[in-house]
Amino acid sequence: MKHFTSISDINDLDGLVEKALAFKKDAFQPTIASGKKVGLIFLNPSLRTRLSSQIAAQNLGAEAIVLDIGKDGWALEFEDGAVMNGNKAEHIREAAGVMGRYFDVLGIRTFPELKDKDTDYEELLLNAFLNHAGIPVVSLESATRHPLQSLADLMTMKEHWSETRKPKVVLTWAPHVKALPQAVANSFTEWMIAAEMDLTITNPAGYDLAPEFRKDVHVNHNQMEALADADFVYVKNWSSYEQYGQVLSQDDTWTFGNGHLSVTNKAKVMHCLPVRRGLVIKDEVLDGPNAIHLDQSENRVYSAQAVLSELLK
Ligand code: CP
């Protein structure tokens, strides 16, 4: 594995999940990356990704250095050929090039602007780091994907599933007051397809994910029908892809509660966090026995450890 930015960077998906599960049993292995340095660059806020990546690096014996580049670094220019006579002090070519000299692996978090579909889906910022850092790059969530989250999600599902049949997995949209990226939903879909899960997506009309992510996954605009007999339900808001970045619905009948759970096969309920209680998922579910969102968050450490150990070896 040269980089970790999407499912297509992975040669052996099962092997990577097994590796993460093994790290959960025996996390502290400081000889694996002793003396190595991991740069974690954030253009956007984070709780889980930031802390879990730091802990993962430390468990492997590496030093993790975090830079909130939007706050603490120079304002960055990403456009090639720009005459930098505005307020951008440093070009990404130099910034990424310098960080490539300091670190052994570079993690980068960027969010989409949700204004122009093509700009966001081109992954300009992530690609700039890939092109100019000269070292392995890990996506800590990009404009269109969140692969570290998806690895932790798949790992968590393996922990909670012991039957021989494939589980029925439903990704359901839920309301939100803000326009959120499609990254987690895109990535989860991509990973469920790669893991050959029986996936259904349910969302209101106007919220279908990009065709290149949903591929031929069954999309049902009737939430209760889609949820019937589900074994896992992943609840997540995303803004519209079709009417790009827009909030088209705040229909609270989509807020996931016990009524929704009752039509499933006692489904385990997942969310990547942060979650807005009462809006996305009701307290009765988050505080109930079916919720596994804290397991997902815990597993962010071991999934990051599996990825970093691959890139640092
Ligand atoms: N799930 C997730 O990536 O959380 P943070 O945004 O807090 O890192």
Coordinates of C-alpha atoms and ligand atoms in Angstrom, one line a residue:
M1 CA 0.0 0.0 0.0
K2 CA 1.6 3.3 -1.1
H3 CA -1.1 5.7 0.1
F4 CA -4.5 5.4 1.9
T5 CA -7.0 7.6 0.3
S6 CA -9.7 5.2 -0.9
I7 CA -10.6 1.5 -1.1
S8 CA -8.6 1.2 -4.3
D9 CA -5.4 1.8 -2.5
I10 CA -5.9 -1.5 -0.6
N11 CA -4.6 -4.8 -2.0
D12 CA -6.0 -7.1 0.7
L13 CA -9.1 -5.7 2.4
D14 CA -9.7 -8.8 4.7
G15 CA -6.1 -8.8 5.7
L16 CA -6.2 -5.1 6.7
V17 CA -9.4 -5.7 8.8
E18 CA -7.8 -8.7 10.4
K19 CA -4.7 -6.6 11.2
A20 CA -6.8 -3.9 12.8
L21 CA -8.6 -6.6 14.9
A22 CA -5.2 -8.0 15.9
F23 CA -4.0 -4.5 17.1
K24 CA -7.1 -4.3 19.2
K25 CA -6.0 -7.4 21.1
D26 CA -2.3 -6.2 21.4
A27 CA -2.2 -2.4 20.7
F28 CA 1.2 -1.3 22.1
Q29 CA 3.9 -2.4 19.6
P30 CA 6.4 0.4 19.8
T31 CA 9.1 -1.3 17.7
I32 CA 7.0 -1.2 14.5
A33 CA 7.6 2.5 13.8
S34 CA 10.2 3.5 16.3
G35 CA 11.8 6.8 15.4
K36 CA 9.3 7.6 12.6
K37 CA 7.3 10.8 12.4
V38 CA 3.7 11.2 11.3
G39 CA 2.3 14.6 10.3
L40 CA -1.4 15.1 10.8
I41 CA -2.6 18.2 9.0
F42 CA -6.1 19.5 9.6
L43 CA -7.9 22.1 7.5
N44 CA -11.1 21.3 9.4
P45 CA -12.2 20.4 13.0
S46 CA -11.9 16.9 14.3
L47 CA -12.1 15.0 17.6
R48 CA -12.0 11.3 16.7
T49 CA -9.7 11.4 13.7
R50 CA -7.2 13.6 15.4
L51 CA -7.0 11.7 18.7
S52 CA -7.2 8.2 17.3
S53 CA -4.5 8.9 14.7
Q54 CA -2.2 10.3 17.4
I55 CA -2.8 7.4 19.7
A56 CA -2.3 4.9 16.8
A57 CA 1.1 6.5 15.9
Q58 CA 2.2 6.5 19.6
N59 CA 1.1 2.8 19.9
L60 CA 3.5 2.0 17.0
G61 CA 6.4 4.0 18.6
A62 CA 6.1 6.9 16.1
E63 CA 5.8 10.5 17.0
A64 CA 2.7 12.3 15.7
I65 CA 2.8 16.0 15.2
V66 CA -0.5 17.8 14.6
L67 CA -0.8 21.1 12.6
D68 CA -4.1 22.9 12.3
I69 CA -2.9 24.4 9.1
G70 CA -5.9 26.6 8.5
K71 CA -5.3 28.3 11.9
D72 CA -1.5 27.9 12.6
G73 CA 0.0 27.7 9.1
W74 CA 0.4 30.3 6.3
A75 CA -2.7 30.7 4.1
L76 CA -2.2 28.2 1.2
E77 CA -2.5 28.7 -2.6
F78 CA -3.5 25.5 -4.4
E79 CA -3.8 26.9 -7.9
D80 CA -0.9 26.1 -10.2
G81 CA 0.4 29.1 -12.1
A82 CA -1.2 31.6 -9.7
V83 CA 0.5 34.9 -9.4
M84 CA 0.4 35.1 -5.6
N85 CA -0.3 38.8 -5.1
G86 CA -3.3 38.2 -2.9
N87 CA -3.6 37.1 0.7
K88 CA -2.2 33.5 0.1
A89 CA 1.4 33.4 1.5
E90 CA 2.6 29.9 0.6
H91 CA 1.9 27.6 -2.3
I92 CA 1.0 24.0 -1.7
R93 CA 4.0 22.9 -3.8
E94 CA 6.4 24.2 -1.1
A95 CA 4.2 23.5 1.9
A96 CA 3.6 19.8 1.0
G97 CA 7.2 19.5 -0.2
V98 CA 8.6 20.7 3.1
M99 CA 6.3 18.5 5.1
G100 CA 7.5 15.6 2.9
R101 CA 11.0 16.3 4.1
Y102 CA 10.0 16.4 7.8
F103 CA 7.7 13.4 8.0
D104 CA 7.6 9.7 7.0
V105 CA 3.8 9.7 6.5
L106 CA 1.4 12.7 6.1
G107 CA -2.2 12.6 7.1
I108 CA -4.5 15.3 5.7
R109 CA -8.1 16.3 6.4
T110 CA -9.9 18.5 4.0
F111 CA -13.7 19.1 3.7
P112 CA -15.6 20.0 0.5
E113 CA -16.8 23.6 0.0
L114 CA -20.1 22.2 -1.2
K115 CA -20.4 25.0 -3.7
D116 CA -19.2 23.4 -6.9
K117 CA -19.6 19.6 -7.4
D118 CA -16.8 19.3 -10.0
T119 CA -14.3 21.2 -7.9
D120 CA -15.0 19.1 -4.8
Y121 CA -15.1 15.7 -6.6
E122 CA -11.8 16.5 -8.3
E123 CA -10.2 16.3 -4.8
L124 CA -7.9 19.2 -5.6
L125 CA -6.5 19.6 -2.1
L126 CA -5.9 15.9 -1.4
N127 CA -4.3 15.5 -4.8
A128 CA -2.0 18.5 -4.2
F129 CA -0.6 16.7 -1.2
L130 CA -0.4 13.4 -3.1
N131 CA 1.5 15.2 -5.9
H132 CA 3.9 17.3 -3.9
A133 CA 4.6 15.6 -0.6
G134 CA 6.7 12.8 -2.0
I135 CA 5.8 10.5 0.9
P136 CA 2.8 8.2 1.8
V137 CA -0.4 10.2 2.3
V138 CA -3.3 9.1 4.5
S139 CA -6.8 10.7 4.0
L140 CA -8.1 11.8 7.4
E141 CA -11.3 12.6 5.4
S142 CA -11.3 14.3 2.1
A143 CA -14.0 16.1 0.0
T144 CA -15.5 12.8 -1.1
R145 CA -14.3 10.0 1.1
H146 CA -13.5 9.0 4.7
P147 CA -11.6 5.7 4.4
L148 CA -10.3 5.5 7.9
Q149 CA -13.9 5.8 9.2
S150 CA -15.0 3.1 6.7
L151 CA -12.2 0.7 7.8
A152 CA -13.3 1.2 11.5
D153 CA -16.9 0.6 10.4
L154 CA -16.2 -2.6 8.6
M155 CA -14.0 -3.8 11.5
T156 CA -16.9 -3.1 13.9
M157 CA -19.4 -4.9 11.8
K158 CA -17.1 -8.0 11.8
E159 CA -17.0 -7.9 15.6
H160 CA -20.8 -7.8 15.8
W161 CA -21.6 -10.4 13.2
S162 CA -21.0 -14.2 13.8
E163 CA -23.6 -15.7 11.4
T164 CA -22.4 -17.4 8.2
R165 CA -25.0 -15.5 6.0
K166 CA -24.2 -12.0 4.8
P167 CA -25.9 -9.4 6.9
K168 CA -28.5 -7.0 5.4
V169 CA -27.0 -3.5 5.7
V170 CA -29.0 -0.3 5.3
L171 CA -27.5 3.2 5.0
T172 CA -30.2 5.6 5.9
W173 CA -30.2 9.4 5.4
A174 CA -31.3 11.4 8.5
P175 CA -32.1 15.1 8.8
H176 CA -29.7 17.8 9.8
V177 CA -29.7 21.6 10.1
K178 CA -26.4 22.1 8.2
A179 CA -25.2 21.1 4.7
L180 CA -22.8 18.2 5.4
P181 CA -20.4 16.4 3.0
Q182 CA -21.3 13.2 1.3
A183 CA -17.9 11.7 2.2
V184 CA -18.9 9.3 4.9
A185 CA -21.9 7.9 3.0
N186 CA -19.8 7.7 -0.3
S187 CA -17.0 5.9 1.5
F188 CA -19.3 3.5 3.4
T189 CA -21.0 2.5 0.2
E190 CA -17.7 2.0 -1.6
W191 CA -16.4 -0.2 1.3
M192 CA -19.7 -2.2 1.6
I193 CA -19.5 -3.0 -2.1
A194 CA -15.9 -4.1 -1.8
A195 CA -16.7 -6.3 1.2
E196 CA -19.6 -7.7 -0.9
M197 CA -22.3 -6.8 1.7
D198 CA -26.0 -6.9 1.0
L199 CA -26.4 -3.1 1.0
T200 CA -29.5 -0.9 0.6
I201 CA -29.5 2.9 0.6
T202 CA -32.5 4.8 1.7
N203 CA -32.8 8.6 1.3
P204 CA -35.5 11.1 0.3
A205 CA -35.8 12.0 -3.4
G206 CA -33.0 14.5 -4.3
Y207 CA -30.5 12.9 -2.0
D208 CA -29.2 10.0 -4.2
L209 CA -25.4 9.7 -3.9
A210 CA -23.1 10.2 -6.9
P211 CA -23.5 7.4 -9.5
E212 CA -19.8 6.6 -9.3
F213 CA -20.3 5.7 -5.6
R214 CA -23.7 4.1 -5.4
K215 CA -23.1 2.1 -8.6
D216 CA -25.9 -0.6 -8.8
V217 CA -26.7 -0.5 -5.0
H218 CA -30.5 -0.6 -4.5
V219 CA -31.8 2.8 -3.5
N220 CA -35.2 2.9 -1.9
H221 CA -36.9 6.2 -1.2
N222 CA -39.2 4.6 1.3
Q223 CA -37.2 4.4 4.6
M224 CA -39.4 2.0 6.5
E225 CA -39.6 -0.4 3.6
A226 CA -35.8 -0.3 3.2
L227 CA -35.2 -0.9 6.9
A228 CA -37.3 -4.1 7.0
D229 CA -35.2 -7.0 8.4
A230 CA -31.9 -5.0 8.4
D231 CA -29.1 -6.4 10.5
F232 CA -27.0 -3.2 10.5
V233 CA -28.3 0.3 10.0
Y234 CA -25.9 3.1 9.4
V235 CA -27.5 6.5 10.0
K236 CA -26.0 9.6 8.4
N237 CA -27.0 12.9 7.1
W238 CA -25.5 14.2 3.8
S239 CA -26.4 17.2 1.6
S240 CA -27.8 16.8 -1.9
Y241 CA -25.4 15.6 -4.6
E242 CA -27.9 16.3 -7.4
Q243 CA -28.7 19.9 -6.2
Y244 CA -25.2 20.1 -5.0
G245 CA -24.6 21.0 -1.4
Q246 CA -28.3 22.0 -0.8
V247 CA -30.4 21.0 2.2
L248 CA -33.6 19.9 0.5
S249 CA -35.4 18.3 3.4
Q250 CA -35.5 18.4 7.2
D251 CA -38.3 15.8 7.4
D252 CA -38.1 14.6 11.0
T253 CA -39.9 11.3 10.2
W254 CA -36.4 10.3 9.0
T255 CA -34.9 10.9 12.5
F256 CA -34.0 7.3 13.6
G257 CA -35.9 6.1 16.6
N258 CA -37.3 3.0 18.2
G259 CA -40.1 2.9 15.6
H260 CA -37.5 2.5 12.9
L261 CA -35.6 0.0 14.9
S262 CA -38.7 -2.1 15.4
V263 CA -39.0 -3.1 11.7
T264 CA -35.4 -4.3 11.6
N265 CA -33.9 -7.6 12.6
K266 CA -32.8 -6.1 16.0
A267 CA -30.3 -4.2 13.9
K268 CA -27.1 -2.8 15.3
V269 CA -27.2 1.0 14.8
M270 CA -24.1 2.8 13.6
H271 CA -23.0 6.4 13.3
C272 CA -19.5 7.9 12.6
L273 CA -20.0 10.8 15.1
P274 CA -20.4 13.6 15.9
V275 CA -24.1 13.0 16.0
R276 CA -26.8 15.5 16.8
R277 CA -29.0 13.8 19.3
G278 CA -32.8 14.0 18.8
L279 CA -32.2 15.3 15.2
V280 CA -30.3 12.5 13.5
I281 CA -30.8 9.7 16.0
K282 CA -33.1 9.7 19.0
D283 CA -31.7 9.3 22.6
E284 CA -33.8 6.1 23.0
V285 CA -31.6 4.5 20.3
L286 CA -28.2 6.0 21.1
D287 CA -28.6 5.1 24.8
G288 CA -30.1 1.6 24.0
P289 CA -28.5 -1.8 23.6
N290 CA -28.4 -1.7 19.7
A291 CA -26.2 1.3 19.4
I292 CA -22.5 0.5 18.5
H293 CA -21.3 4.0 17.7
L294 CA -18.8 4.0 20.6
D295 CA -17.3 0.7 19.3
Q296 CA -16.9 2.4 15.9
S297 CA -15.1 5.3 17.5
E298 CA -12.9 3.0 19.6
N299 CA -12.0 1.1 16.6
R300 CA -10.7 4.2 14.8
V301 CA -7.5 3.8 16.9
Y302 CA -6.8 0.2 15.7
S303 CA -7.9 0.8 12.1
A304 CA -5.5 3.8 12.0
Q305 CA -2.8 1.6 13.5
A306 CA -3.3 -1.0 10.8
V307 CA -3.0 1.6 8.1
L308 CA 0.0 3.4 9.6
S309 CA 1.9 0.1 10.2
E310 CA 1.4 -0.7 6.5
L311 CA 2.7 2.6 5.4
L312 CA 5.6 2.9 7.8
K313 CA 7.0 -0.6 7.4
Ligands
CP1 N1 -16.0 10.5 12.6 C1 -15.0 11.5 12.6 O1 -14.2 11.5 11.6 O2 -15.0 12.3 13.7 P1 -14.2 13.6 13.8 O3 -14.7 14.5 12.7 O4 -14.4 14.1 15.1 O5 -12.7 13.3 13.5

